[in-house]
mmCIF file of C-alpha atoms and ligand atoms in Angstrom:
data_model
loop_
_atom_site.group_PDB
_atom_site.id
_atom_site.type_symbol
_atom_site.label_atom_id
_atom_site.label_comp_id
_atom_site.label_asym_id
_atom_site.label_seq_id
_atom_site.Cartn_x
_atom_site.Cartn_y
_atom_site.Cartn_z
ATOM 1 C CA UNK A 1 99.200 118.926 108.775
ATOM 2 C CA UNK A 2 101.589 121.284 107.020
ATOM 3 C CA UNK A 3 103.970 120.431 104.244
ATOM 4 C CA UNK A 4 107.105 120.572 106.377
ATOM 5 C CA UNK A 5 109.950 118.251 105.490
ATOM 6 C CA UNK A 6 109.106 117.887 101.810
ATOM 7 C CA UNK A 7 112.208 119.767 100.721
ATOM 8 C CA UNK A 8 114.334 117.332 102.736
ATOM 9 C CA UNK A 9 113.127 114.292 100.821
ATOM 10 C CA UNK A 10 115.929 112.785 98.803
ATOM 11 C CA UNK A 11 115.651 110.144 96.107
ATOM 12 C CA UNK A 12 112.877 107.589 96.641
ATOM 13 C CA UNK A 13 112.901 104.134 95.048
ATOM 14 C CA UNK A 14 109.967 101.735 95.428
ATOM 15 C CA UNK A 15 110.636 98.009 95.048
ATOM 16 C CA UNK A 16 107.428 96.697 93.587
ATOM 17 C CA UNK A 17 105.582 93.598 92.419
ATOM 18 C CA UNK A 18 102.519 94.725 90.420
ATOM 19 C CA UNK A 19 99.134 93.992 92.100
ATOM 20 C CA UNK A 20 100.823 93.096 95.400
ATOM 21 C CA UNK A 21 100.785 95.166 98.610
ATOM 22 C CA UNK A 22 103.473 97.407 97.079
ATOM 23 C CA UNK A 23 100.745 98.809 94.817
ATOM 24 C CA UNK A 24 99.432 100.503 97.968
ATOM 25 C CA UNK A 25 102.671 102.451 98.331
ATOM 26 C CA UNK A 26 102.846 103.131 94.586
ATOM 27 C CA UNK A 27 99.314 104.560 94.650
ATOM 28 C CA UNK A 28 100.142 106.693 97.703
ATOM 29 C CA UNK A 29 103.307 108.043 96.052
ATOM 30 C CA UNK A 30 101.216 109.094 93.056
ATOM 31 C CA UNK A 31 98.635 110.702 95.372
ATOM 32 C CA UNK A 32 101.406 112.605 97.156
ATOM 33 C CA UNK A 33 102.775 113.839 93.836
ATOM 34 C CA UNK A 34 106.404 113.525 94.898
ATOM 35 C CA UNK A 35 109.214 112.314 92.612
ATOM 36 C CA UNK A 36 110.106 108.637 92.867
ATOM 37 C CA UNK A 37 111.416 105.722 90.843
ATOM 38 C CA UNK A 38 110.109 102.164 90.693
ATOM 39 C CA UNK A 39 111.978 98.907 90.334
ATOM 40 C CA UNK A 40 109.723 95.997 89.395
ATOM 41 C CA UNK A 41 110.651 92.554 90.773
ATOM 42 C CA UNK A 42 109.313 89.164 89.717
ATOM 43 C CA UNK A 43 107.089 87.365 92.261
ATOM 44 C CA UNK A 44 109.459 84.455 92.707
ATOM 45 C CA UNK A 45 112.580 83.278 94.562
ATOM 46 C CA UNK A 46 114.415 86.430 93.482
ATOM 47 C CA UNK A 47 112.799 88.042 96.533
ATOM 48 C CA UNK A 48 114.734 85.571 98.701
ATOM 49 C CA UNK A 49 118.086 86.394 97.088
ATOM 50 C CA UNK A 50 120.762 88.468 98.844
ATOM 51 C CA UNK A 51 120.088 91.626 96.825
ATOM 52 C CA UNK A 52 116.434 91.805 97.876
ATOM 53 C CA UNK A 53 117.028 90.521 101.423
ATOM 54 C CA UNK A 54 119.279 93.539 101.956
ATOM 55 C CA UNK A 55 116.188 95.687 101.290
ATOM 56 C CA UNK A 56 113.693 93.637 103.315
ATOM 57 C CA UNK A 57 115.082 90.852 105.519
ATOM 58 C CA UNK A 58 111.793 88.924 105.218
ATOM 59 C CA UNK A 59 111.998 88.970 101.408
ATOM 60 C CA UNK A 60 108.649 90.729 100.941
ATOM 61 C CA UNK A 61 107.405 93.668 98.932
ATOM 62 C CA UNK A 62 107.099 96.554 99.375
ATOM 63 C CA UNK A 63 110.514 97.927 100.226
ATOM 64 C CA UNK A 64 111.113 101.639 99.902
ATOM 65 C CA UNK A 65 114.551 103.186 99.644
ATOM 66 C CA UNK A 66 114.472 106.643 101.177
ATOM 67 C CA UNK A 67 116.747 108.731 103.393
ATOM 68 C CA UNK A 68 119.687 106.487 102.527
ATOM 69 C CA UNK A 69 118.077 103.335 103.956
ATOM 70 C CA UNK A 70 115.404 100.798 103.152
ATOM 71 C CA UNK A 71 111.977 100.844 104.806
ATOM 72 C CA UNK A 72 109.622 97.893 104.815
ATOM 73 C CA UNK A 73 106.145 96.986 106.142
ATOM 74 C CA UNK A 74 103.428 98.738 104.167
ATOM 75 C CA UNK A 75 101.740 100.342 107.184
ATOM 76 C CA UNK A 76 105.018 101.784 108.455
ATOM 77 C CA UNK A 77 105.924 103.096 104.995
ATOM 78 C CA UNK A 78 102.516 104.801 104.718
ATOM 79 C CA UNK A 79 102.939 106.444 108.118
ATOM 80 C CA UNK A 80 106.464 107.641 107.313
ATOM 81 C CA UNK A 81 105.502 109.032 103.892
ATOM 82 C CA UNK A 82 102.497 110.907 105.325
ATOM 83 C CA UNK A 83 104.555 112.302 108.189
ATOM 84 C CA UNK A 84 107.463 113.331 105.981
ATOM 85 C CA UNK A 85 105.267 115.057 103.390
ATOM 86 C CA UNK A 86 102.680 116.380 105.836
ATOM 87 C CA UNK A 87 99.938 115.093 103.527
ATOM 88 C CA UNK A 88 97.107 112.527 103.610
ATOM 89 C CA UNK A 89 97.863 111.513 107.209
ATOM 90 C CA UNK A 90 96.456 112.644 110.537
ATOM 91 C CA UNK A 91 98.887 114.201 113.019
ATOM 92 C CA UNK A 92 99.215 112.783 116.538
ATOM 93 C CA UNK A 93 96.927 115.461 117.994
ATOM 94 C CA UNK A 94 94.317 115.273 115.227
ATOM 95 C CA UNK A 95 90.838 114.138 116.336
ATOM 96 C CA UNK A 96 90.820 111.575 113.505
ATOM 97 C CA UNK A 97 94.273 110.192 114.332
ATOM 98 C CA UNK A 98 93.059 106.978 115.983
ATOM 99 C CA UNK A 99 90.604 106.190 113.189
ATOM 100 C CA UNK A 100 93.246 106.930 110.560
ATOM 101 C CA UNK A 101 95.631 104.459 112.225
ATOM 102 C CA UNK A 102 92.890 101.848 112.605
ATOM 103 C CA UNK A 103 92.031 101.959 108.897
ATOM 104 C CA UNK A 104 95.652 102.046 107.687
ATOM 105 C CA UNK A 105 96.334 98.922 109.728
ATOM 106 C CA UNK A 106 92.971 97.275 109.040
ATOM 107 C CA UNK A 107 94.152 97.057 105.440
ATOM 108 C CA UNK A 108 96.580 94.370 106.621
ATOM 109 C CA UNK A 109 93.702 92.398 108.176
ATOM 110 C CA UNK A 110 92.114 92.281 104.729
ATOM 111 C CA UNK A 111 95.417 91.613 102.976
ATOM 112 C CA UNK A 112 96.327 88.617 105.100
ATOM 113 C CA UNK A 113 93.245 86.830 103.745
ATOM 114 C CA UNK A 114 93.962 87.993 100.183
ATOM 115 C CA UNK A 115 97.536 86.715 100.590
ATOM 116 C CA UNK A 116 96.354 83.312 101.833
ATOM 117 C CA UNK A 117 93.927 83.097 98.921
ATOM 118 C CA UNK A 118 96.618 84.174 96.459
ATOM 119 C CA UNK A 119 98.783 81.371 97.775
ATOM 120 C CA UNK A 120 95.950 78.875 97.361
ATOM 121 C CA UNK A 121 94.656 79.944 93.947
ATOM 122 C CA UNK A 122 97.796 81.326 92.277
ATOM 123 C CA UNK A 123 101.062 80.292 93.929
ATOM 124 C CA UNK A 124 100.243 76.626 94.554
ATOM 125 C CA UNK A 125 100.164 75.324 91.026
ATOM 126 C CA UNK A 126 99.328 71.652 91.637
ATOM 127 C CA UNK A 127 95.705 70.809 92.488
ATOM 128 C CA UNK A 128 96.726 68.401 95.274
ATOM 129 C CA UNK A 129 98.582 71.175 97.129
ATOM 130 C CA UNK A 130 95.470 73.325 97.466
ATOM 131 C CA UNK A 131 92.839 73.160 100.201
ATOM 132 C CA UNK A 132 89.236 73.938 99.205
ATOM 133 C CA UNK A 133 88.446 74.248 102.929
ATOM 134 C CA UNK A 134 91.017 77.008 103.404
ATOM 135 C CA UNK A 135 89.866 78.710 100.206
ATOM 136 C CA UNK A 136 86.298 78.714 101.489
ATOM 137 C CA UNK A 137 87.194 79.882 105.010
ATOM 138 C CA UNK A 138 89.500 82.657 103.843
ATOM 139 C CA UNK A 139 86.994 83.923 101.262
ATOM 140 C CA UNK A 140 84.317 84.029 103.985
ATOM 141 C CA UNK A 141 86.678 86.027 106.212
ATOM 142 C CA UNK A 142 87.168 88.542 103.396
ATOM 143 C CA UNK A 143 83.378 88.897 103.351
ATOM 144 C CA UNK A 144 83.360 89.692 107.079
ATOM 145 C CA UNK A 145 85.975 92.412 106.492
ATOM 146 C CA UNK A 146 83.810 93.838 103.704
ATOM 147 C CA UNK A 147 80.823 93.850 106.099
ATOM 148 C CA UNK A 148 82.875 95.812 108.637
ATOM 149 C CA UNK A 149 83.767 98.359 105.978
ATOM 150 C CA UNK A 150 80.187 98.669 104.748
ATOM 151 C CA UNK A 151 78.960 99.224 108.318
ATOM 152 C CA UNK A 152 81.424 102.053 109.001
ATOM 153 C CA UNK A 153 81.442 103.884 105.644
ATOM 154 C CA UNK A 154 79.198 106.912 106.134
ATOM 155 C CA UNK A 155 80.414 109.576 103.711
ATOM 156 C CA UNK A 156 82.508 109.762 100.562
ATOM 157 C CA UNK A 157 85.690 108.656 102.338
ATOM 158 C CA UNK A 158 86.650 106.686 105.444
ATOM 159 C CA UNK A 159 87.340 109.905 107.358
ATOM 160 C CA UNK A 160 85.850 113.352 106.813
ATOM 161 C CA UNK A 161 88.232 113.914 103.880
ATOM 162 C CA UNK A 162 90.219 111.665 101.578
ATOM 163 C CA UNK A 163 93.379 110.285 103.224
ATOM 164 C CA UNK A 164 96.000 107.568 102.954
ATOM 165 C CA UNK A 165 93.559 105.364 104.886
ATOM 166 C CA UNK A 166 91.369 105.246 101.755
ATOM 167 C CA UNK A 167 94.395 104.236 99.684
ATOM 168 C CA UNK A 168 95.432 101.551 102.179
ATOM 169 C CA UNK A 169 92.037 99.923 102.589
ATOM 170 C CA UNK A 170 91.092 100.542 98.952
ATOM 171 C CA UNK A 171 94.114 98.700 97.637
ATOM 172 C CA UNK A 172 93.543 95.848 100.079
ATOM 173 C CA UNK A 173 89.968 95.539 98.764
ATOM 174 C CA UNK A 174 91.264 95.557 95.186
ATOM 175 C CA UNK A 175 93.273 92.443 96.019
ATOM 176 C CA UNK A 176 90.576 90.803 98.117
ATOM 177 C CA UNK A 177 87.675 91.313 95.735
ATOM 178 C CA UNK A 178 89.290 88.822 93.370
ATOM 179 C CA UNK A 179 88.163 86.214 95.905
ATOM 180 C CA UNK A 180 84.942 87.647 97.361
ATOM 181 C CA UNK A 181 82.629 89.943 95.445
ATOM 182 C CA UNK A 182 81.720 93.324 96.902
ATOM 183 C CA UNK A 183 78.128 92.330 96.048
ATOM 184 C CA UNK A 184 75.254 93.970 97.898
ATOM 185 C CA UNK A 185 77.324 96.497 99.784
ATOM 186 C CA UNK A 186 76.254 99.768 98.156
ATOM 187 C CA UNK A 187 78.339 102.177 100.260
ATOM 188 C CA UNK A 188 81.458 100.139 99.654
ATOM 189 C CA UNK A 189 80.783 99.803 95.932
ATOM 190 C CA UNK A 190 80.293 103.575 95.583
ATOM 191 C CA UNK A 191 83.470 104.249 97.588
ATOM 192 C CA UNK A 192 85.455 101.865 95.351
ATOM 193 C CA UNK A 193 84.111 103.671 92.274
ATOM 194 C CA UNK A 194 85.260 106.991 93.718
ATOM 195 C CA UNK A 195 88.701 105.518 94.383
ATOM 196 C CA UNK A 196 88.981 104.009 90.903
ATOM 197 C CA UNK A 197 88.186 107.388 89.361
ATOM 198 C CA UNK A 198 91.259 108.974 90.961
ATOM 199 C CA UNK A 199 94.120 109.699 88.535
ATOM 200 C CA UNK A 200 96.679 108.453 91.079
ATOM 201 C CA UNK A 201 94.861 105.124 91.341
ATOM 202 C CA UNK A 202 94.930 104.745 87.565
ATOM 203 C CA UNK A 203 98.606 105.661 87.411
ATOM 204 C CA UNK A 204 99.384 102.972 89.992
ATOM 205 C CA UNK A 205 97.611 100.306 87.931
ATOM 206 C CA UNK A 206 99.883 100.773 84.952
ATOM 207 C CA UNK A 207 103.105 99.261 86.235
ATOM 208 C CA UNK A 208 103.707 95.994 84.423
ATOM 209 C CA UNK A 209 102.324 92.450 84.484
ATOM 210 C CA UNK A 210 100.619 91.614 87.772
ATOM 211 C CA UNK A 211 100.221 88.667 90.117
ATOM 212 C CA UNK A 212 96.793 87.662 88.866
ATOM 213 C CA UNK A 213 95.685 86.103 85.574
ATOM 214 C CA UNK A 214 91.971 86.268 86.476
ATOM 215 C CA UNK A 215 89.680 89.021 87.717
ATOM 216 C CA UNK A 216 87.861 86.572 89.997
ATOM 217 C CA UNK A 217 88.718 83.211 91.559
ATOM 218 C CA UNK A 218 85.729 81.047 92.456
ATOM 219 C CA UNK A 219 85.558 79.168 95.736
ATOM 220 C CA UNK A 220 85.503 75.466 94.887
ATOM 221 C CA UNK A 221 82.397 73.539 95.917
ATOM 222 C CA UNK A 222 83.237 71.233 98.835
HETATM 223 N N1 LIG B 301 102.935 92.845 106.360
HETATM 224 C C1 LIG B 301 103.791 92.960 105.224
HETATM 225 C C2 LIG B 301 103.485 91.838 104.245
HETATM 226 C C3 LIG B 301 104.338 91.912 102.998
HETATM 227 C C4 LIG B 301 104.063 90.730 102.082
HETATM 228 O O1 LIG B 301 103.881 89.592 102.540
HETATM 229 N N2 LIG B 301 104.070 90.979 100.770
HETATM 230 C C5 LIG B 301 103.839 89.920 99.807
HETATM 231 C C6 LIG B 301 103.220 90.468 98.531
HETATM 232 S S1 LIG B 301 101.592 91.076 98.783
HETATM 233 C C7 LIG B 301 105.146 89.269 99.441
HETATM 234 O O2 LIG B 301 106.115 89.940 99.240
HETATM 235 N N3 LIG B 301 105.168 87.946 99.333
HETATM 236 C C8 LIG B 301 106.320 87.266 98.873
HETATM 237 C C9 LIG B 301 106.502 85.984 99.618
HETATM 238 O O3 LIG B 301 105.773 85.728 100.579
HETATM 239 O O4 LIG B 301 107.396 85.264 99.233
HETATM 240 C C10 LIG B 301 103.598 94.331 104.568
HETATM 241 O O5 LIG B 301 102.472 94.850 104.686
HETATM 242 O O6 LIG B 301 104.529 94.877 103.989
#
């Protein structure tokens, strides 16, 4: 892919809650090395207020202001940013296009479990509101996603070279591994270490207080 379109990029503003899915877009923006600003939002009812709903009608992060409008849905934002910059994506006629799309969107399969577990362990504050059964099931489903990743990781990166697919799945794993350890998955562990060594990854970890107070949340014994 060539770098066409970069000069046409106007101001970019990421609406972000640290350690949420918007970290995926923040990390990608750092990898792309393009200018952008960040507005940090609290993870609370503010996201359901009229100001934020004008950015994302579902009241979710991320939202990305670009081209005089707001974009939402992490996977869509990743595709648009890669297409507009001509970097870290795979063009429609590229032999790795299908795999790139699969991985970018597989990140949401992982994230849905991380989101359910975040709701259980973090958002629901009263013990009686939580379900140990759901915690256990969702954590097990994270493990199955990790197995899928371990089975398909062959080289240093998900595709022949580093791409936004590594950012997407990597950030999803960062969220999910708070609920299920990477454990005995050596290819995955080495890949995560490579990702964590990237300057753009480190830059994306520095934006404010996050969602989580703990590195790991144990599954209750039921
Ligand atoms: N599929 C959407 C999911 C977005 C999403 O649910 N984001 C979470 C943070 S990780 C959120 O904003 N939750 C706020 C809420 O549910 O109130 C995407 O990938 O953008």
